[in-house]
mmCIF file of C-alpha atoms in Angstrom:
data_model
loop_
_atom_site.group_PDB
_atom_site.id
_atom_site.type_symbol
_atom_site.label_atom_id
_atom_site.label_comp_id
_atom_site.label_asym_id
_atom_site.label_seq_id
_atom_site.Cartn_x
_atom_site.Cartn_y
_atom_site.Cartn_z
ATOM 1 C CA UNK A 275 -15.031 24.249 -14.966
ATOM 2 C CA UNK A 276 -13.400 23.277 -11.680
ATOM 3 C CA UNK A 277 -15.333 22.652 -8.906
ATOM 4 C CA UNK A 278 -14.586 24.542 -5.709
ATOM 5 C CA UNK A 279 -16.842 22.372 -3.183
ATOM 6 C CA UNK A 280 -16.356 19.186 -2.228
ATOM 7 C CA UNK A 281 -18.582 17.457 -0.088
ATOM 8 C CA UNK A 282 -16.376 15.087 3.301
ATOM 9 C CA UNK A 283 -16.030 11.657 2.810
ATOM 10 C CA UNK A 284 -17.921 10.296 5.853
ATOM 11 C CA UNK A 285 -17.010 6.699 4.497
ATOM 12 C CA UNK A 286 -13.395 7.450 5.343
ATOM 13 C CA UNK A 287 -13.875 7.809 8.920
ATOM 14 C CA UNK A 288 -16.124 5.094 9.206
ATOM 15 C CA UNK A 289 -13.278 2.753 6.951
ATOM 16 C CA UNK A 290 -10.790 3.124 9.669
ATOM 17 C CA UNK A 291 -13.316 2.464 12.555
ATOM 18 C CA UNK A 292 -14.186 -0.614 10.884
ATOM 19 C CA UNK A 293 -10.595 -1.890 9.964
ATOM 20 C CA UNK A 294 -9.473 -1.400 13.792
ATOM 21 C CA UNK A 295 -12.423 -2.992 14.978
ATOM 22 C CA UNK A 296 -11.862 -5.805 12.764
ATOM 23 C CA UNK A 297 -7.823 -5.983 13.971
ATOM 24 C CA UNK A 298 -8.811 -5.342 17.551
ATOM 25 C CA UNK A 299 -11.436 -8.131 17.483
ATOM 26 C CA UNK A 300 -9.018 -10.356 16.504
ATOM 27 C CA UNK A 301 -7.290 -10.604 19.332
ATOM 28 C CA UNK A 302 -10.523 -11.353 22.056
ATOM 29 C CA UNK A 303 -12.038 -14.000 19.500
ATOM 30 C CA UNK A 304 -11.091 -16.129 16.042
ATOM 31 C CA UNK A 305 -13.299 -14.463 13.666
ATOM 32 C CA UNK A 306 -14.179 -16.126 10.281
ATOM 33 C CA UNK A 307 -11.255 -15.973 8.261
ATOM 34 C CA UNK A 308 -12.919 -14.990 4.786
ATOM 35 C CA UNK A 309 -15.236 -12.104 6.699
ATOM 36 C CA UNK A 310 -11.896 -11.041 8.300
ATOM 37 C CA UNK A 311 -9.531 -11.429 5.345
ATOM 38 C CA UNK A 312 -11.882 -10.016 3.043
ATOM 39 C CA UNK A 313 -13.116 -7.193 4.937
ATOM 40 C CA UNK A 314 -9.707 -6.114 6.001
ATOM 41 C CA UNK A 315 -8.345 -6.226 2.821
ATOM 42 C CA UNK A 316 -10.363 -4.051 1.100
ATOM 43 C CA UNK A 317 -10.672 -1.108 3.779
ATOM 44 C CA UNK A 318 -6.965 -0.824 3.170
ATOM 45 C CA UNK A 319 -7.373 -0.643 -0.481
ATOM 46 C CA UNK A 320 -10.155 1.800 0.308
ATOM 47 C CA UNK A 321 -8.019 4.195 2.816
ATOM 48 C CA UNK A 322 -4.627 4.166 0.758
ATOM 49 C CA UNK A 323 -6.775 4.839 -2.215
ATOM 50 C CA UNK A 324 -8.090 7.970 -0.879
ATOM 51 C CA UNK A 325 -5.262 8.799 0.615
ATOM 52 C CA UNK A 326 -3.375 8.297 -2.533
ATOM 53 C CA UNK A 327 -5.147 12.006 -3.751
ATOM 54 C CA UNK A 328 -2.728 13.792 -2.482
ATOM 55 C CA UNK A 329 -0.944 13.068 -5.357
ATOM 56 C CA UNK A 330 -2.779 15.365 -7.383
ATOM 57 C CA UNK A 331 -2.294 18.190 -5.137
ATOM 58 C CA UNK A 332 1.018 20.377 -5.563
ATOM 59 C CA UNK A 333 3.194 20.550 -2.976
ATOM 60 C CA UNK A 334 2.535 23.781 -2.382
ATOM 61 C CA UNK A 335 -1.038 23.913 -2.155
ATOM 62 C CA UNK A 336 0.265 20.800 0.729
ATOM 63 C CA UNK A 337 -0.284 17.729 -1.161
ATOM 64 C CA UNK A 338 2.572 15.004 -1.023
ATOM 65 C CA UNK A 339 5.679 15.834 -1.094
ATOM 66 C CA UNK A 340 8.187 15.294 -4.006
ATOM 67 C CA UNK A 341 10.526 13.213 -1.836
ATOM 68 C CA UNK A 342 7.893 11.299 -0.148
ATOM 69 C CA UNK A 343 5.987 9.928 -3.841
ATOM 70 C CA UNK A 344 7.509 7.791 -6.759
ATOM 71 C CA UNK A 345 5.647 7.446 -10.226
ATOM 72 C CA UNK A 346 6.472 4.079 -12.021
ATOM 73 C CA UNK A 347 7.577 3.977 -15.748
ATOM 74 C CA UNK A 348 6.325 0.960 -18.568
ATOM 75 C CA UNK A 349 10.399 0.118 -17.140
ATOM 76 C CA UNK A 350 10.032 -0.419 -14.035
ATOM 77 C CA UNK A 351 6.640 -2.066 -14.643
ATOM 78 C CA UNK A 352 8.328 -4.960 -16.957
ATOM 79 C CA UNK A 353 11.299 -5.391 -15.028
ATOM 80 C CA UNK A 354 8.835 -5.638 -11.615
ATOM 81 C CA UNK A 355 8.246 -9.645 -11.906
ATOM 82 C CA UNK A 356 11.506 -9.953 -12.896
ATOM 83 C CA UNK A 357 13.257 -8.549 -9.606
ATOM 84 C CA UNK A 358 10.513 -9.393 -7.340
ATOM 85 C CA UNK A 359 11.240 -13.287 -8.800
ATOM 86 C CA UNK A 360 14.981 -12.903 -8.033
ATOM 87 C CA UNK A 361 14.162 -11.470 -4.376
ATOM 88 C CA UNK A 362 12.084 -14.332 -4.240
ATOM 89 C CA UNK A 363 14.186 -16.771 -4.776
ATOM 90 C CA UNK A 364 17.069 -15.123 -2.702
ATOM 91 C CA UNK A 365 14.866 -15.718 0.263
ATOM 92 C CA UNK A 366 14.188 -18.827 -0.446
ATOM 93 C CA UNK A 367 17.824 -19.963 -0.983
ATOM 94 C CA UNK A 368 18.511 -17.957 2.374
ATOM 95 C CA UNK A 369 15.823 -20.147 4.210
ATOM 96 C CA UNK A 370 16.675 -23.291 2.251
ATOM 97 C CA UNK A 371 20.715 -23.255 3.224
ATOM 98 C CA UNK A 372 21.452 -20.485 6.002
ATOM 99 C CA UNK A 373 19.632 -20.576 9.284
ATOM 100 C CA UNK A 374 16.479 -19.791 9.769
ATOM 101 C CA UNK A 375 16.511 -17.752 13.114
ATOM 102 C CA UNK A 376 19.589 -16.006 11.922
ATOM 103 C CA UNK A 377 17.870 -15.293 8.704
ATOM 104 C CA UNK A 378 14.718 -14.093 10.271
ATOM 105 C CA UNK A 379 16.621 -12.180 12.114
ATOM 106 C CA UNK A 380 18.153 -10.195 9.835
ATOM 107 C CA UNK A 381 15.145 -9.714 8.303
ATOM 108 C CA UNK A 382 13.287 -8.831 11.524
ATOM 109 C CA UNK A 383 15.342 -6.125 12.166
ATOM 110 C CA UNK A 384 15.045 -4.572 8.938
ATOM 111 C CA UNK A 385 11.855 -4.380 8.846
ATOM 112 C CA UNK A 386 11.572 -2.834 12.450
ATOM 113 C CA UNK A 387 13.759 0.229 11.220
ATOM 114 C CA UNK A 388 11.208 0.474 8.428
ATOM 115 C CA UNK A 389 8.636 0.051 10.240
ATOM 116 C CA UNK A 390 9.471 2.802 12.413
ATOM 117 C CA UNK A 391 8.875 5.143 9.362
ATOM 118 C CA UNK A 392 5.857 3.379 8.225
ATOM 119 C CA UNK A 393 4.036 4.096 11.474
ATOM 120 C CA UNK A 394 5.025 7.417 11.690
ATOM 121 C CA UNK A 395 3.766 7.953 8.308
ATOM 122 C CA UNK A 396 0.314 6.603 8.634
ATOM 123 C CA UNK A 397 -0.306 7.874 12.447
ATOM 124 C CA UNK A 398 0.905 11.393 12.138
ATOM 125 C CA UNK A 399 -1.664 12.490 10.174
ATOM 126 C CA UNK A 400 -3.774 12.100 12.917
ATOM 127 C CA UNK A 401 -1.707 13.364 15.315
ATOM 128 C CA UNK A 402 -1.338 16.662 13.245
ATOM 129 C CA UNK A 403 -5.543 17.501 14.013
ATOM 130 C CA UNK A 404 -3.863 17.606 18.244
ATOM 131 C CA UNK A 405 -0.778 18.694 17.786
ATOM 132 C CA UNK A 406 -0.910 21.854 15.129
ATOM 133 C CA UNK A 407 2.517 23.450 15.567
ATOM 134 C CA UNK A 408 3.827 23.324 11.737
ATOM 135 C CA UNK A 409 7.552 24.088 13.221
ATOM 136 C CA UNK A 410 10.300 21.202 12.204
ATOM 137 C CA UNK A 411 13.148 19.821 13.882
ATOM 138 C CA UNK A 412 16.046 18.247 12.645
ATOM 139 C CA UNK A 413 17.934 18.457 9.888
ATOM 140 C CA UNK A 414 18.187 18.139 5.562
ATOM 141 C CA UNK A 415 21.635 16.776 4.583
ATOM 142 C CA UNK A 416 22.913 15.420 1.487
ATOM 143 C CA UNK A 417 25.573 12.196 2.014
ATOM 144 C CA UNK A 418 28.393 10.890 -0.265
ATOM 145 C CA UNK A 419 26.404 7.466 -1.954
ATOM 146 C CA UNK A 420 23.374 7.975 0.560
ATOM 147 C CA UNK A 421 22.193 10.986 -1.050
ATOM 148 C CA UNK A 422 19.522 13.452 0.040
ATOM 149 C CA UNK A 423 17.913 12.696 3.718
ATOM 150 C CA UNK A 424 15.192 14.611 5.365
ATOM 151 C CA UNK A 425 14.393 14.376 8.753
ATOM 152 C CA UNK A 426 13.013 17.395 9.288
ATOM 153 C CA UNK A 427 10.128 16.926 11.733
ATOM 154 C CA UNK A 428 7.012 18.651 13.147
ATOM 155 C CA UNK A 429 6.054 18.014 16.465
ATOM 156 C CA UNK A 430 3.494 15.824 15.435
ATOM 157 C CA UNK A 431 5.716 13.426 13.623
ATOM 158 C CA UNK A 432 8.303 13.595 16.304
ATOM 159 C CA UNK A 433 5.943 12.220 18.727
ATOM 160 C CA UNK A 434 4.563 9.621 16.177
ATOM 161 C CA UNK A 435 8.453 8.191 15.606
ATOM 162 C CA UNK A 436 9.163 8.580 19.426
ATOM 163 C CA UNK A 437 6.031 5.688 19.593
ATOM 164 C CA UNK A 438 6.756 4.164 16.810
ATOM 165 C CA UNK A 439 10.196 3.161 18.147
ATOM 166 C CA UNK A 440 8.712 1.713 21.046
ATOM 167 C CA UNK A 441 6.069 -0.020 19.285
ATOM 168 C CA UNK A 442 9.071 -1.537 17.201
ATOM 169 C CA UNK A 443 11.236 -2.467 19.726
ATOM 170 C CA UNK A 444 8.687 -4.350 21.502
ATOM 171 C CA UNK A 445 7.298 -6.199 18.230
ATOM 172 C CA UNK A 446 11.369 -6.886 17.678
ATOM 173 C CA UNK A 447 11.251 -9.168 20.941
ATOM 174 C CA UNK A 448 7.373 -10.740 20.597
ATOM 175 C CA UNK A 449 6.843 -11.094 17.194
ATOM 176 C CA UNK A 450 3.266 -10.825 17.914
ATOM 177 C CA UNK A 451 0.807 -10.902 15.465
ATOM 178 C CA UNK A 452 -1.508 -8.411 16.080
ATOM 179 C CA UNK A 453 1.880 -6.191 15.735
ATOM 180 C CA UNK A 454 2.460 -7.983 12.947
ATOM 181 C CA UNK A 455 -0.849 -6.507 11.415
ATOM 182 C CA UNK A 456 -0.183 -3.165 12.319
ATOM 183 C CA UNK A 457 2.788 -3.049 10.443
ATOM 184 C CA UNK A 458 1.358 -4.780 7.380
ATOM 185 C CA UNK A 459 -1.570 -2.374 7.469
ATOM 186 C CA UNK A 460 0.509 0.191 8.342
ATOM 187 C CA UNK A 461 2.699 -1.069 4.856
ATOM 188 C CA UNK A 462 0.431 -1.445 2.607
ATOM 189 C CA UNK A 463 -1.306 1.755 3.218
ATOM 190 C CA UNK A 464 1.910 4.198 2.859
ATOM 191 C CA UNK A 465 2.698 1.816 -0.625
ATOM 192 C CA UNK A 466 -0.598 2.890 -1.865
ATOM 193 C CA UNK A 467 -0.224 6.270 -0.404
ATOM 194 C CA UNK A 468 2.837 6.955 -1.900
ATOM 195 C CA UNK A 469 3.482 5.031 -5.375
ATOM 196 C CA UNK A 470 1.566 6.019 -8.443
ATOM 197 C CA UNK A 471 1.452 3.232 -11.438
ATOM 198 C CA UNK A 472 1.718 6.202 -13.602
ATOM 199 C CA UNK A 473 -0.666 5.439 -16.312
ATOM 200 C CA UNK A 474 -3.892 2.925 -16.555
ATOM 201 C CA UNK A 475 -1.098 1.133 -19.595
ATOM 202 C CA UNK A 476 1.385 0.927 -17.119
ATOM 203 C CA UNK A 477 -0.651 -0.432 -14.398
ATOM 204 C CA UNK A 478 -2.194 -3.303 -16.500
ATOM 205 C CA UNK A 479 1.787 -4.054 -17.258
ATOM 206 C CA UNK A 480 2.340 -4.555 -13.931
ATOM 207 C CA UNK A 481 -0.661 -6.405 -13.125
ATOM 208 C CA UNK A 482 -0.335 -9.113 -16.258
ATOM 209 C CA UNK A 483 3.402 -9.810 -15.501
ATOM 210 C CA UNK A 484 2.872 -10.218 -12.094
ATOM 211 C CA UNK A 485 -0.284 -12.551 -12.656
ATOM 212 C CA UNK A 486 2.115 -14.918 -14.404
ATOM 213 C CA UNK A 487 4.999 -14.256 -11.631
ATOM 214 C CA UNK A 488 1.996 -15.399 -8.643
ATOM 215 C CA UNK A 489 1.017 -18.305 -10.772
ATOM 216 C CA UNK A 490 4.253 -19.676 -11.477
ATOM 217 C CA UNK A 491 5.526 -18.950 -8.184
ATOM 218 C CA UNK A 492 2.960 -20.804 -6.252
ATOM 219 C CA UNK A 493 1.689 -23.844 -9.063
ATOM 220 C CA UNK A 494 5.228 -24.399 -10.657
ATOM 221 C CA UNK A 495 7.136 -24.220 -7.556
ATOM 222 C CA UNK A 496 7.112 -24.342 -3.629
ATOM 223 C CA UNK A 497 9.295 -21.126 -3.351
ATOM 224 C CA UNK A 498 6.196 -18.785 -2.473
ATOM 225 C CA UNK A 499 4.494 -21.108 0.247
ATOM 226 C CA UNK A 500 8.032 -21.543 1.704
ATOM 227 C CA UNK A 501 8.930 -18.405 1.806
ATOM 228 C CA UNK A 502 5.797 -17.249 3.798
ATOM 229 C CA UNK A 503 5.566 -19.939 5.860
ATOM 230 C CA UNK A 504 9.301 -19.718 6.821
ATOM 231 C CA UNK A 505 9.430 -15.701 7.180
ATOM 232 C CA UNK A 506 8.414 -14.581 10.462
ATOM 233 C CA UNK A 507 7.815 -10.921 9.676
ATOM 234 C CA UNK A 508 5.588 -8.281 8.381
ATOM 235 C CA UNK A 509 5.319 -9.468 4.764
ATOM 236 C CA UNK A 510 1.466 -11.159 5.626
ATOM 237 C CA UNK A 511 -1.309 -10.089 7.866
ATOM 238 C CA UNK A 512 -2.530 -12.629 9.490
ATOM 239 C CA UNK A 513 -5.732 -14.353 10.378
ATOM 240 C CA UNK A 514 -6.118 -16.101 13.412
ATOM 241 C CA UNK A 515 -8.365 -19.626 13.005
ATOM 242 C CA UNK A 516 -7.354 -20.833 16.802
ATOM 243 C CA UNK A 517 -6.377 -18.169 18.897
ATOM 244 C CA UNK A 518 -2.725 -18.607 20.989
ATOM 245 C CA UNK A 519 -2.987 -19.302 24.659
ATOM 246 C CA UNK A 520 0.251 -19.715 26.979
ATOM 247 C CA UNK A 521 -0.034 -23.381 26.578
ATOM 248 C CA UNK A 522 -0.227 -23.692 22.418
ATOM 249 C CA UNK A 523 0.335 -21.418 19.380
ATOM 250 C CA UNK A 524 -2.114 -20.324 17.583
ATOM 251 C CA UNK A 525 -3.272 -21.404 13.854
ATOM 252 C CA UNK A 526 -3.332 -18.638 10.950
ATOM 253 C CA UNK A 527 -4.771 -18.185 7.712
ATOM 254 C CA UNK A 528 -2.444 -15.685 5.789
ATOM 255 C CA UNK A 529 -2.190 -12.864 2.846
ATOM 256 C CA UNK A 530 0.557 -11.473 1.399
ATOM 257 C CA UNK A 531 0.992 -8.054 1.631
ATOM 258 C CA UNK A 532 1.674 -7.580 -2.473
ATOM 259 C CA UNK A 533 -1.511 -9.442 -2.657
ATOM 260 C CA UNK A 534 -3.160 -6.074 -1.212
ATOM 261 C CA UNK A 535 -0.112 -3.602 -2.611
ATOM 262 C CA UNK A 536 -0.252 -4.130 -6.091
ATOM 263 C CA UNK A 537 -3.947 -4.281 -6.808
ATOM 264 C CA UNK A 538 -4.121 -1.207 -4.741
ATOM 265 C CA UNK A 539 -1.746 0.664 -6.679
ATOM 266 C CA UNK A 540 -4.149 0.019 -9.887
ATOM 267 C CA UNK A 541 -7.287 1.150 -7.815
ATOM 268 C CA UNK A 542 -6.119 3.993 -6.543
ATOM 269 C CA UNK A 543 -4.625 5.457 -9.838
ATOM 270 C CA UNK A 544 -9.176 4.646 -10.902
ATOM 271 C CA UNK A 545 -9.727 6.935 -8.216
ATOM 272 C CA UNK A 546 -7.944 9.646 -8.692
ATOM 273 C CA UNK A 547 -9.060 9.166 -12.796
ATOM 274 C CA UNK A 548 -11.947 9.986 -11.225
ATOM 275 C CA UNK A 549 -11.393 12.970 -9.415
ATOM 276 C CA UNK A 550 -10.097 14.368 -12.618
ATOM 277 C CA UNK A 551 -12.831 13.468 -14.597
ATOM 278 C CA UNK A 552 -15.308 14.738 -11.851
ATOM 279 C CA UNK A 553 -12.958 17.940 -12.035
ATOM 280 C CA UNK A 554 -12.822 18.645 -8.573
ATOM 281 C CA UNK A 555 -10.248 20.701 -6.949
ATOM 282 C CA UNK A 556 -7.189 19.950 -6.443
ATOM 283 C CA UNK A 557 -6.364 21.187 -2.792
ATOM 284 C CA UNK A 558 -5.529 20.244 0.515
ATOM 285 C CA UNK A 559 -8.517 18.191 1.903
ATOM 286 C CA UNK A 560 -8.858 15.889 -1.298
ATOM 287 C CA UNK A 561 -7.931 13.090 0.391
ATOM 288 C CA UNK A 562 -11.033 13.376 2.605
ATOM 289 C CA UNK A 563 -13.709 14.296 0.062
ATOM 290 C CA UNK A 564 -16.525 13.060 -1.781
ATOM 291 C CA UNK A 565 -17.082 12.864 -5.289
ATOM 292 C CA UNK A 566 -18.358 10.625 -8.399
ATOM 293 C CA UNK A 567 -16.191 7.799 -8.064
ATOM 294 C CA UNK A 568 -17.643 4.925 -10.672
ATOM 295 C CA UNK A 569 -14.328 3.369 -11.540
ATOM 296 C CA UNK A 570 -12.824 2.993 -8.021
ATOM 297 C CA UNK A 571 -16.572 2.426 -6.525
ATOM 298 C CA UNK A 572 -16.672 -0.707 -9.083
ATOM 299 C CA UNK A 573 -13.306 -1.923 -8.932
ATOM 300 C CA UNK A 574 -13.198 -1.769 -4.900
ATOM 301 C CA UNK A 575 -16.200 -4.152 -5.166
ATOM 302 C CA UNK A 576 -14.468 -6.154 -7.714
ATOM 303 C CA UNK A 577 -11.412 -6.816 -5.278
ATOM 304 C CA UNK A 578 -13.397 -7.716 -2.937
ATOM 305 C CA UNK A 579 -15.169 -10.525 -5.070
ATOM 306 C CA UNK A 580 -11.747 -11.503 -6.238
ATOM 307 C CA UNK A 581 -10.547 -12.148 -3.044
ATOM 308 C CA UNK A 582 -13.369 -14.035 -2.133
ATOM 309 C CA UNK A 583 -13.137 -16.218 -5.011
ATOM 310 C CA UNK A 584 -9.265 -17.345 -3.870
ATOM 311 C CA UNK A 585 -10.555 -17.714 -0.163
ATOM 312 C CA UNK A 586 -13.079 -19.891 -1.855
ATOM 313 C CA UNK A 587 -10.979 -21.716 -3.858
ATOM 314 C CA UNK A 588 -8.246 -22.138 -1.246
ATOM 315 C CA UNK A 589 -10.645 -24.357 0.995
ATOM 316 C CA UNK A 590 -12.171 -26.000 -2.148
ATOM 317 C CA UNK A 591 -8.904 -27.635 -2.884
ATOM 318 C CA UNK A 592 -7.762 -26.979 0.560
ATOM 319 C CA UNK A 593 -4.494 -25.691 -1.305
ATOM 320 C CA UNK A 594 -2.812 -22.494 -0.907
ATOM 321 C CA UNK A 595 -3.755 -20.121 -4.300
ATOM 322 C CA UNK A 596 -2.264 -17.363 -6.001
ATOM 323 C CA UNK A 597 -4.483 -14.411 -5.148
ATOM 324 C CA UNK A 598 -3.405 -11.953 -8.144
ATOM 325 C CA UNK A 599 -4.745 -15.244 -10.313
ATOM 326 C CA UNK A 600 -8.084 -13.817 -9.611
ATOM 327 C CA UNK A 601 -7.728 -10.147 -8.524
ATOM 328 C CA UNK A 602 -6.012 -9.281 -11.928
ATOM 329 C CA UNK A 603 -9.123 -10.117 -14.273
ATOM 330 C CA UNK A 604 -11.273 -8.484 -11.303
ATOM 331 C CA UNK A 605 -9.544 -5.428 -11.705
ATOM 332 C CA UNK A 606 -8.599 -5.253 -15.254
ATOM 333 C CA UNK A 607 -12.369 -6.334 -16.634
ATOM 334 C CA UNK A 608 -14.118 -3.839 -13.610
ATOM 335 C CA UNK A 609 -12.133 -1.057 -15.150
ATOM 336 C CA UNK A 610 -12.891 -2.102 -18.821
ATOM 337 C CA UNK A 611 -16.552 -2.682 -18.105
ATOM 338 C CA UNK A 612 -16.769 1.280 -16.703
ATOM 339 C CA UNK A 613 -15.170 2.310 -19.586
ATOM 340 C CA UNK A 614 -16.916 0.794 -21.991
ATOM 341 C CA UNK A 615 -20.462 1.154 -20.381
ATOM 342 C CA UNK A 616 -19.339 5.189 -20.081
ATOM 343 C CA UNK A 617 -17.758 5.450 -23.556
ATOM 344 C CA UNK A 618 -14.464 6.642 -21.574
ATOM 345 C CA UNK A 619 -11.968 3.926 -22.640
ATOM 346 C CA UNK A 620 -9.714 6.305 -25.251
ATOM 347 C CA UNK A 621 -9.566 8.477 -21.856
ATOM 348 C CA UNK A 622 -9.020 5.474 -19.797
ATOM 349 C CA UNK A 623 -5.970 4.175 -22.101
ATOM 350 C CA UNK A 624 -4.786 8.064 -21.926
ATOM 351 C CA UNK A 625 -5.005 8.530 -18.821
ATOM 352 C CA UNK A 626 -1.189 9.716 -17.318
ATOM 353 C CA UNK A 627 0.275 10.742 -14.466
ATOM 354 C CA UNK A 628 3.460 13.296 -13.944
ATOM 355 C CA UNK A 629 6.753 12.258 -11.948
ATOM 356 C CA UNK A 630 8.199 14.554 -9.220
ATOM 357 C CA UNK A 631 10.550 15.476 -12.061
ATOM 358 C CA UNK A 632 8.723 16.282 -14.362
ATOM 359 C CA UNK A 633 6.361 18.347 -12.142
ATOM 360 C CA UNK A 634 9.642 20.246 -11.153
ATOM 361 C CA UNK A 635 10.345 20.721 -14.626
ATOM 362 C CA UNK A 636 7.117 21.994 -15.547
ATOM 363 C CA UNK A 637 6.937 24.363 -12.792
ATOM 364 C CA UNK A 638 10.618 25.638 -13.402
ATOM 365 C CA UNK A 639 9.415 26.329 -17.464
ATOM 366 C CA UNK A 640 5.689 27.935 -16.391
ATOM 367 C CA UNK A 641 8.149 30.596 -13.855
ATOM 368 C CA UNK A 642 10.542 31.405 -16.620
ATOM 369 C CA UNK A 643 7.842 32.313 -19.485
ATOM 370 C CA UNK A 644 5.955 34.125 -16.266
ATOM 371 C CA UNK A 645 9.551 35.819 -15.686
ATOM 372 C CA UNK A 646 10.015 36.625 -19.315
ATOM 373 C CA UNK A 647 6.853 37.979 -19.902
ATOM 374 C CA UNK A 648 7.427 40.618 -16.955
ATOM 375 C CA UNK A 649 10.730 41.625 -18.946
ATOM 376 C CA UNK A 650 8.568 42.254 -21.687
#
């Protein structure tokens, strides 16, 4: 039986009072970077997570759309570490024998375009609840080697870009960091919103070869450490220990943003296992309900632990330390314990989720046997 009610989510709303709180605070004073890192951290896990639900919800019945959501195969999984090494590395040759402004440069202004998009796509949700009009703007083209692109926009997201391009433009020329944050938060979020891991197999792929990708990376070499130390972009939110005056720069504690991304991936994909298994329905407003959530409940507290382990660590040894090094077990043996304590781990290891593609597919098939049973 499918359940029809779902109860609101208050912890949503109060999520992303707390995480602006905690980003706006850190501009007035130099909170304690493990509360702040910590704390931060997780409410994004927590909001993209929810958010994430609108992957179960057709596009029709206005869930995500097709163009806007990517599933990962066992593929893409194993070849992840792989690519994200040789990116890696590019960067680091880039800093190593190019220029560094020029480099960061480049980079910069990449990531501004991007970010653009990013903030339009977490902020014009919001603006939506103001601005109702569902009429778009624009235009859907398909371009020789570009493909498909959609800019068809609703007033809403209009606005949203219109600020976001301002927002961009000025972060372009400051670099600041609290603009910095917003478009790491702002990053992080729409990953998590948007990617699926596909199936609980595929997502403890990912996670194993990229706990041996962090650990090499940062023990075996200096490529990592260099790499976000010489980047001056969005790729780390960061933590202010001594706050910047006009006279001296400030001091920051940092995390990476993958350190956030693909842990995130894995808990949302627990969440929305549980939504299925608490069979509730699968409409518009998911994303903002409440329901029996043991597996992401758990492994939400388990990232959070895991991260405070590598803070702890990190000023043990006063050495930088690779984060997935401890979120990986967290995550893998929170989701394992649930399962086992339930008796739920055959429909753990089961567990699957459909590609845009295939979805298509399988709606194309159910409206031809629908079609050929009204010949009949």
């Amino acid at each position: 039986t499918i359940s029809t009610m779902v109860a609101p989510n208050p912890m949503l709303n109060l999520s992303y009072i707390a995480l602006f709180g905690l980003w706006l605070a850190s501009y007035f004073i130099a909170l304690p970077v493990p509360v702040n890192l910590i704390c931060q951290a997780t409410l994004i896990v927590y909001i993209g997570s929810y958010r994430s639900l609108n992957l179960l919800v057709k596009e029709a019945d206005g869930g995500a759309k097709a163009s806007d959501s990517e599933v990962l195969s066992a593929s893409d999984a194993y070849k992840f570490p792989l690519v994200g090494s040789l990116a890696l590395f590019g960067l680091y040759v880039a800093f190593k024998y190019f220029d560094k402004d020029t480099v960061n440069l480049i980079l910069s202004l990449y990531f501004s375009v991007v970010g653009v998009f990013a903030l339009t796509g977490s902020f014009s949700s919001f603006a939506s609840l103001y601005i109702t009009s569902k009429t778009q703007y624009g235009f859907k083209k398909t371009f020789p080697l570009i493909g498909e692109v959609d800019m068809l926009c609703t007033p809403a997201e209009i606005l949203c870009l219109i600020l976001s391009t301002i927002f961009s433009v000025v972060y372009f020329n400051t670099k600041h960091y609290m603009m910095n944050n917003i478009f790491g938060i702002c990053f992080c979020i729409q990953s998590i919103e948007r990617i699926s891991v596909g199936s609980y197999k595929i997502g403890a792929i990912l996670l194993v070869g990229l706990f041996f990708y962090d650990i090499f990376w940062v023990f075996g070499t200096d490529v990592m450490v260099t790499v976000a130390k010489s980047f001056d972009g969005p790729i780390k939110l960061l933590f202010p220990v001594i706050l910047p005056t006009l006279e001296e720069k400030g001091k920051f504690s940092l995390l990476g943003l993958g350190d956030i991304v693909i842990p995130g991936l894995f808990v949302a994909l627990l969440l929305r296992f549980d939504a299925l298994r608490a069979k509730v329905a699968l409409v518009k407003g998911l994303d903002r309900s409440s329901f029996s959530s043991p597996y992401f409940f758990t492994n939400t507290i388990c990232y959070a632990l895991g991260l405070g382990c590598t803070v702890f660590v990190m000023y043990f040894f006063n050495a930088a330390q690779p984060a997935l090094l401890y979120l990986v077990p967290a995550c893998l043996g929170g989701s394992l314990a649930v399962g086992t304590a339930r008796g739920e781990l055959s429909a753990l290891f089961a567990y699957e989720e459909e590609s845009a593609e295939d979805k298509k597919k399988k709606a194309e098939e159910e409206e031809k046997k629908a079609g050929s049973k009204k010949v009949e």
